[in-house]
XYZ file of N, CA, C and O in Angstrom:
536
model
N -3.452 20.572 -8.280
C -3.643 19.282 -7.436
C -4.294 18.235 -8.355
O -3.487 17.294 -8.104
N -4.981 18.491 -9.606
C -5.680 17.613 -9.869
C -4.330 16.971 -10.688
O -4.540 15.499 -11.233
N -3.283 17.728 -11.171
C -2.460 16.646 -12.207
C -1.695 15.854 -10.858
O -0.762 15.060 -11.478
N -0.927 16.282 -9.683
C -0.165 15.875 -9.116
C -1.158 14.250 -8.450
O -0.438 13.171 -8.691
N -2.811 14.290 -8.164
C -3.045 13.467 -7.992
C -3.036 12.666 -9.007
O -3.127 11.015 -9.151
N -3.435 12.561 -10.476
C -3.358 11.902 -11.659
C -2.086 11.314 -11.805
O -1.826 10.390 -12.203
N -1.003 11.820 -11.174
C 0.263 11.478 -11.591
C 0.424 10.783 -10.714
O 1.029 9.436 -11.119
N 0.222 10.657 -9.567
C 0.440 9.665 -8.349
C -0.343 8.489 -8.651
O 0.091 7.190 -8.288
N -1.683 8.616 -9.310
C -2.580 7.295 -9.497
C -1.595 6.239 -10.838
O -1.483 5.178 -10.403
N -1.157 7.076 -11.801
C -0.721 6.857 -13.060
C 0.418 5.849 -12.701
O 0.857 4.352 -12.769
N 1.315 6.360 -11.643
C 2.160 5.648 -11.119
C 1.910 4.364 -10.663
O 2.622 3.471 -10.805
N 0.630 4.105 -9.794
C 0.742 3.010 -9.161
C 0.288 2.285 -9.864
O 0.665 0.807 -10.090
N -0.940 2.665 -11.223
C -1.350 1.746 -11.962
C -0.136 1.420 -13.319
O -0.118 -0.364 -13.395
N 0.640 1.727 -13.313
C 1.657 1.677 -14.664
C 2.913 0.643 -13.592
O 3.660 -0.162 -14.316
N 3.006 0.640 -12.402
C 3.597 -0.559 -11.596
C 2.858 -1.457 -11.389
O 3.341 -2.554 -11.035
N 1.500 -1.342 -11.109
C 0.949 -3.179 -11.737
C 0.132 -3.176 -10.698
O -0.395 -4.236 -9.947
N -0.392 -1.813 -9.693
C -1.383 -2.130 -8.661
C -2.831 -1.626 -8.883
O -2.673 -1.117 -9.666
N -3.602 -2.383 -8.539
C -5.031 -2.474 -8.600
C -5.377 -1.229 -7.649
O -5.559 -1.470 -6.553
N -6.007 -0.106 -8.606
C -6.976 0.994 -7.417
C -7.978 0.508 -7.332
O -8.887 0.420 -7.758
N -8.435 0.913 -6.197
C -9.421 0.711 -5.687
C -10.797 1.716 -4.976
O -9.372 2.705 -4.376
N -11.484 2.199 -5.481
C -12.135 3.451 -5.204
C -13.453 3.630 -4.731
O -13.715 4.576 -4.365
N -13.622 2.401 -4.400
C -15.082 2.428 -3.320
C -15.223 1.329 -2.237
O -14.159 0.339 -2.375
N -15.878 0.980 -1.455
C -15.747 0.538 -0.791
C -15.926 -1.014 -1.081
O -15.186 -2.017 0.018
N -17.067 -1.274 -1.952
C -17.136 -2.645 -2.328
C -15.752 -3.160 -2.863
O -15.290 -4.385 -3.040
N -14.905 -2.204 -3.735
C -14.147 -2.824 -4.279
C -12.963 -3.068 -3.584
O -12.291 -3.883 -3.349
N -12.853 -2.394 -2.220
C -12.099 -2.276 -0.917
C -12.243 -4.112 -0.529
O -11.324 -5.088 -0.057
N -12.972 -4.512 -0.090
C -13.728 -5.797 0.563
C -13.385 -7.029 -0.072
O -13.062 -7.292 0.021
N -13.489 -6.725 -1.376
C -13.270 -7.806 -2.415
C -12.190 -7.853 -2.325
O -11.242 -9.274 -2.724
N -11.252 -7.138 -2.556
C -9.868 -7.182 -2.786
C -8.910 -6.948 -1.235
O -7.924 -8.459 -1.444
N -9.853 -6.861 -0.402
C -8.879 -7.252 0.963
C -9.169 -8.787 1.615
O -8.736 -8.810 2.682
N -10.446 -9.450 1.019
C -10.095 -10.617 1.623
C -10.103 -11.785 0.557
O -10.648 -12.768 0.832
N -9.505 -11.371 -0.341
C -8.707 -12.285 -1.332
C -8.111 -13.366 -0.707
O -7.200 -12.875 0.396
N -8.150 -14.290 -1.078
C -6.846 -15.480 -0.302
C -5.502 -15.123 -0.475
O -5.295 -14.704 -1.715
N -4.377 -15.610 0.072
C -2.741 -15.115 -0.048
C -2.617 -13.570 0.254
O -3.414 -13.202 1.554
N -1.270 -13.345 -0.306
C -1.420 -12.162 0.820
C -1.084 -11.045 -0.380
O -1.743 -10.986 -1.573
N -1.775 -9.776 0.572
C -1.954 -8.534 -0.295
C -1.686 -7.276 0.448
O -1.291 -7.010 1.306
N -0.694 -6.729 -0.823
C -0.363 -5.439 0.447
C -0.978 -4.665 -0.772
O -1.522 -4.223 -1.952
N -1.585 -3.396 0.402
C -2.345 -2.695 -0.001
C -1.325 -1.364 0.424
O -0.346 -1.092 1.649
N -1.080 -0.198 -0.811
C -0.343 0.804 -1.146
C -1.164 1.721 -0.501
O -2.122 1.971 -1.494
N -0.984 2.719 1.313
C -1.813 3.878 0.932
C -1.244 5.242 0.120
O -0.087 5.289 0.825
N -2.114 5.505 -0.803
C -1.272 6.803 -1.725
C -1.840 7.699 -0.840
O -2.747 7.925 -0.367
N -0.817 9.663 -1.558
C -0.876 10.336 -0.977
C -0.122 11.695 -2.040
O 0.050 10.928 -2.381
N -0.841 12.644 -1.520
C -0.128 13.677 -2.612
C 1.662 13.844 -1.388
O 1.586 14.916 -2.042
N 2.011 13.802 -0.513
C 2.621 14.540 0.285
C 4.230 14.115 -0.337
O 4.550 12.945 -1.305
N 5.033 14.597 -0.290
C 6.249 14.522 -0.595
C 6.849 12.920 -0.627
O 7.952 11.894 -1.447
N 7.214 12.514 0.662
C 7.404 11.469 1.098
C 7.069 10.089 0.280
O 7.267 9.106 0.154
N 5.654 10.068 0.078
C 5.030 9.347 -1.189
C 4.954 9.374 -2.422
O 5.579 8.852 -2.989
N 5.562 11.062 -3.211
C 6.413 9.745 -4.418
C 7.871 10.411 -4.535
O 8.175 9.994 -5.607
N 8.354 10.861 -3.338
C 9.810 10.815 -3.563
C 10.326 9.274 -2.856
O 11.483 8.810 -3.195
N 9.619 8.466 -2.141
C 10.107 7.763 -1.572
C 8.689 6.082 -1.427
O 9.001 4.784 -2.089
N 7.745 6.320 -1.048
C 6.981 5.372 -1.161
C 6.268 4.270 -2.345
O 6.402 3.264 -2.659
N 5.787 5.216 -3.501
C 5.802 4.944 -5.016
C 6.673 4.385 -5.407
O 6.426 3.351 -6.151
N 8.023 4.881 -5.059
C 9.081 4.179 -6.004
C 9.466 2.697 -4.937
O 9.829 2.063 -5.757
N 9.625 2.741 -4.049
C 8.929 1.752 -3.107
C 8.062 0.410 -3.705
O 8.608 -0.501 -3.870
N 7.090 1.112 -3.897
C 6.210 -0.255 -4.514
C 6.064 -0.356 -5.744
O 5.923 -1.598 -5.848
N 6.843 0.887 -6.451
C 7.042 -0.118 -7.703
C 7.880 -0.918 -8.039
O 8.163 -1.851 -8.706
N 9.307 -0.832 -7.047
C 10.109 -2.031 -7.179
C 9.994 -3.031 -6.481
O 10.339 -4.279 -6.912
N 8.758 -3.328 -5.695
C 9.177 -4.481 -4.712
C 8.033 -5.704 -5.995
O 8.020 -6.872 -5.584
N 7.040 -5.203 -6.497
C 6.674 -5.578 -7.759
C 7.755 -6.984 -8.256
O 7.542 -8.356 -8.653
N 8.858 -6.276 -8.565
C 10.089 -7.008 -9.353
C 10.913 -8.178 -7.919
O 11.792 -8.500 -8.172
N 10.654 -7.782 -7.037
C 10.723 -8.742 -5.636
C 11.013 -10.098 -5.989
O 9.886 -10.463 -6.340
N 11.805 -10.958 -5.597
C 11.525 -12.611 -5.055
C 10.218 -12.681 -4.129
O 9.709 -13.802 -4.489
N 10.264 -12.016 -3.647
C 9.227 -12.299 -2.153
C 8.197 -11.399 -2.715
O 8.237 -9.945 -1.883
N 7.733 -11.705 -3.138
C 6.094 -10.096 -3.059
C 4.769 -11.204 -3.205
O 4.833 -12.447 -3.542
N 3.902 -9.848 -2.615
C 2.616 -10.553 -2.188
C 1.811 -11.119 -3.945
O 2.253 -10.446 -4.713
N 0.644 -11.785 -3.611
C -0.248 -12.659 -4.537
C -0.863 -10.994 -5.063
O -0.956 -11.324 -6.442
N -1.344 -10.396 -4.180
C -2.057 -9.194 -4.509
C -1.575 -7.143 -4.578
O -0.631 -7.713 -3.048
N -1.640 -6.538 -5.440
C -0.978 -5.685 -5.059
C -2.235 -4.728 -5.335
O -2.534 -4.636 -6.779
N -2.397 -3.770 -4.449
C -3.793 -3.042 -4.510
C -3.258 -1.840 -3.846
O -2.602 -1.545 -3.107
N -4.265 -0.411 -3.840
C -3.645 0.988 -3.918
C -5.186 1.714 -3.452
O -6.136 1.385 -4.118
N -5.019 2.608 -2.563
C -5.960 3.436 -1.858
C -5.505 4.637 -2.383
O -4.074 4.842 -1.576
N -6.281 6.022 -2.768
C -6.165 7.166 -2.326
C -5.987 7.830 -1.236
O -7.444 8.486 -1.787
N -5.299 7.890 -0.193
C -6.290 9.503 1.105
C -5.989 10.616 0.595
O -5.389 10.648 -0.118
N -7.335 11.156 1.153
C -7.428 12.592 1.014
C -8.125 12.423 -0.675
O -8.799 13.454 -0.737
N -8.440 11.434 -1.171
C -9.111 11.386 -2.536
C -10.133 10.369 -2.921
O -11.260 11.059 -3.272
N -10.018 9.090 -2.447
C -10.883 8.202 -1.999
C -11.343 7.998 -0.887
O -11.028 6.864 -0.299
N -11.513 8.735 -0.112
C -12.151 8.647 0.932
C -12.671 7.776 2.254
O -12.486 7.112 2.665
N -13.825 7.194 0.759
C -14.645 5.717 1.978
C -13.952 4.563 1.652
O -13.638 3.964 2.332
N -13.626 4.355 0.169
C -12.482 3.792 -0.079
C -11.526 3.410 1.045
O -11.115 2.125 1.928
N -11.064 4.260 1.040
C -9.454 4.481 2.032
C -10.236 3.944 3.731
O -9.322 3.542 4.226
N -11.104 4.705 4.229
C -11.909 4.674 5.401
C -12.085 2.672 5.418
O -12.062 2.423 6.817
N -12.875 1.917 4.396
C -12.907 0.646 4.451
C -11.711 -0.133 4.089
O -11.148 -0.545 5.073
N -10.671 0.235 4.011
C -9.808 -0.139 4.205
C -8.759 -0.030 5.353
O -8.384 -1.139 5.822
N -8.573 0.888 5.847
C -8.472 1.306 7.498
C -8.964 0.624 8.291
O -8.118 -0.151 9.347
N -10.396 -0.233 8.161
C -11.201 -0.655 9.231
C -10.433 -2.179 8.951
O -10.600 -3.241 9.973
N -9.664 -2.308 8.084
C -8.925 -3.713 8.287
C -7.470 -3.536 8.827
O -6.961 -4.872 9.150
N -6.697 -2.296 9.094
C -5.537 -2.537 9.656
C -6.121 -1.959 11.358
O -5.463 -1.575 11.927
N -6.485 -3.450 11.921
C -6.843 -3.290 13.285
C -5.409 -3.411 13.744
O -4.487 -4.016 13.982
N -5.350 -1.787 15.198
C -4.617 -1.673 15.586
C -3.298 -0.796 15.402
O -2.216 -0.646 16.090
N -3.537 -0.728 14.463
C -2.516 0.513 13.547
C -3.787 2.189 13.228
O -4.727 1.931 13.130
N -2.846 3.143 13.497
C -3.364 4.364 13.695
C -3.310 4.549 11.763
O -2.709 4.180 11.218
N -4.411 5.497 11.181
C -4.677 6.229 10.056
C -2.989 6.489 9.656
O -2.623 7.404 10.735
N -2.163 6.360 8.386
C -1.206 7.315 8.389
C -0.930 6.926 6.333
O -0.876 5.636 6.146
N -0.662 7.943 6.019
C -0.490 7.748 4.413
C 1.104 8.540 4.645
O 0.895 9.924 4.791
N 1.580 7.951 3.336
C 1.719 6.688 2.944
C 2.045 5.917 4.335
O 2.821 6.176 4.990
N 1.406 4.543 3.071
C 1.840 3.989 4.115
C 1.362 2.249 3.452
O 1.330 2.399 2.223
N 1.821 1.011 3.680
C 1.811 -0.260 3.152
C 1.014 -1.067 4.070
O 1.255 -1.037 5.418
N 0.219 -1.655 3.808
C -0.207 -2.987 4.697
C -0.592 -3.868 3.909
O -0.041 -4.281 2.897
N 0.003 -5.294 4.864
C 0.413 -6.629 4.229
C -0.819 -7.250 5.121
O -0.529 -7.375 6.563
N -1.799 -8.019 3.993
C -2.790 -9.056 4.186
C -2.425 -10.172 3.825
O -1.806 -10.307 3.043
N -3.062 -11.044 5.057
C -2.969 -12.377 4.492
C -4.324 -13.228 4.431
O -4.720 -13.246 5.995
N -5.200 -13.432 3.588
C -6.533 -14.313 3.958
C -7.234 -12.987 4.437
O -7.871 -13.447 5.280
N -6.846 -11.955 4.435
C -7.645 -10.930 4.866
C -7.510 -10.257 5.836
O -8.328 -9.394 6.688
N -6.579 -11.017 6.587
C -5.993 -10.431 7.828
C -4.966 -9.790 7.829
O -4.014 -9.837 7.546
N -4.485 -8.622 8.641
C -3.436 -7.619 8.924
C -2.337 -8.874 9.576
O -2.569 -9.158 10.077
N -1.102 -8.085 8.674
C 0.118 -8.852 9.207
C 0.495 -8.172 9.959
O 1.057 -8.218 10.838
N 1.000 -7.172 9.127
C 2.127 -6.009 9.744
C 2.399 -5.127 8.480
O 0.893 -4.323 8.152
N 2.211 -3.608 9.288
C 2.343 -2.472 8.199
C 3.620 -1.633 8.439
O 4.489 -1.767 9.413
N 3.616 -1.257 7.110
C 4.808 0.143 7.308
C 4.087 0.882 7.426
O 3.963 1.579 6.194
N 4.350 1.825 8.555
C 4.151 3.225 8.155
C 4.513 4.272 7.629
O 5.986 4.474 7.465
N 3.736 5.765 7.835
C 4.645 6.912 7.502
C 6.241 7.298 8.040
O 7.010 7.281 7.688
N 5.763 6.496 9.653
C 6.936 7.195 10.555
C 8.394 5.756 9.804
O 9.072 5.876 10.434
N 7.866 5.007 9.509
C 8.894 4.083 8.775
C 9.365 3.741 6.803
O 10.293 3.582 6.714
N 8.923 5.318 6.934
C 8.633 5.585 5.108
C 9.554 7.055 5.217
O 10.692 7.538 4.270
N 8.798 8.390 5.775
C 9.692 9.654 5.737
C 10.821 9.428 6.393
O 11.221 9.261 7.163
N 12.168 9.917 5.494
C 13.306 10.118 6.029
C 13.850 8.834 5.740
O 14.929 8.535 5.858
N 13.721 8.040 4.928
C 14.251 6.631 4.116
C 14.382 7.077 3.106
O 13.120 7.627 2.548
N 15.076 5.910 2.628
C 15.364 5.370 1.204
C 14.235 4.844 0.526
O 13.417 3.991 1.317
N 14.099 4.842 -0.862
C 12.810 3.683 -1.553
C 13.496 2.277 -1.201
O 12.767 1.583 -0.657
N 14.946 2.238 -0.848
C 15.575 0.784 -0.675
C 15.090 0.263 0.650
O 15.366 -0.913 0.717
N 15.272 1.100 1.270
C 15.370 0.462 2.689
C 13.816 0.783 3.172
O 13.629 -0.581 3.673
N 13.102 1.054 2.569
C 11.179 0.183 2.479
C 11.496 -0.599 1.772
O 10.356 -1.426 2.470
N 11.640 -1.191 1.065
C 11.453 -2.443 -0.035
C 12.142 -3.454 0.784
O 11.632 -4.403 1.453
N 13.516 -2.828 1.969
C 13.738 -4.400 2.744
C 12.586 -4.526 3.812
O 12.793 -5.777 4.268
N 12.197 -3.290 4.210
C 11.176 -3.355 5.095
C 10.034 -3.893 4.616
O 9.678 -5.560 5.501
N 9.256 -4.187 3.664
C 8.811 -4.922 3.021
C 8.623 -6.203 2.727
O 7.856 -7.306 2.829
N 10.229 -6.441 2.039
C 10.908 -7.916 1.447
C 10.662 -8.906 2.991
O 10.702 -10.080 3.126
N 11.118 -8.245 4.490
C 11.139 -8.493 5.746
C 9.687 -9.341 6.047
O 9.473 -10.436 6.125
N 9.175 -8.643 5.997
C 7.265 -8.766 6.331
C 6.816 -10.220 5.159
O 6.192 -10.268 5.667
N 7.044 -9.841 3.700
C 6.411 -10.516 2.750
C 7.332 -12.210 3.809
O 6.615 -13.450 3.389
N 7.987 -12.273 3.825
C 9.399 -13.385 4.133
C 8.231 -14.131 5.425
O 8.097 -15.054 5.826
N 8.062 -12.836 6.216
C 7.246 -13.521 7.763
C 6.198 -14.282 7.159
O 5.831 -14.782 8.426
N 5.440 -13.499 6.397
C 3.811 -13.923 6.043
C 4.090 -15.373 5.602
O 2.841 -15.551 5.323
N 5.106 -15.590 4.766
C 4.903 -16.613 3.622
C 5.022 -17.864 4.826
O 5.624 -18.612 5.852
């Protein structure tokens, strides 16, 4: 399991996401001004096959958030729990994406909108969310 977790972490770091491992890091990142995309990472197949590729692709988008961060569900439990506290109105879901603006939840792309979809379809959902937030 360690190799899978390390590979998943590296994929997000290489895509330009800041990894948040502590509740303090989460508070600092999620209260930032502007738009923040939080990718809730996991080791499941839809994270590796759909969510992480979509997360990497969105970095190249014309409509991208100001801040890109990630927490790892099941690994960095306290950081993930703290991040989920910002996602009021949404059930815990991993993998998933949360879009915040000035520290407030705008929307989420939850697992049920990732699993069974292509990375391109998830990117499209994220782009729509970014356009609405701006």
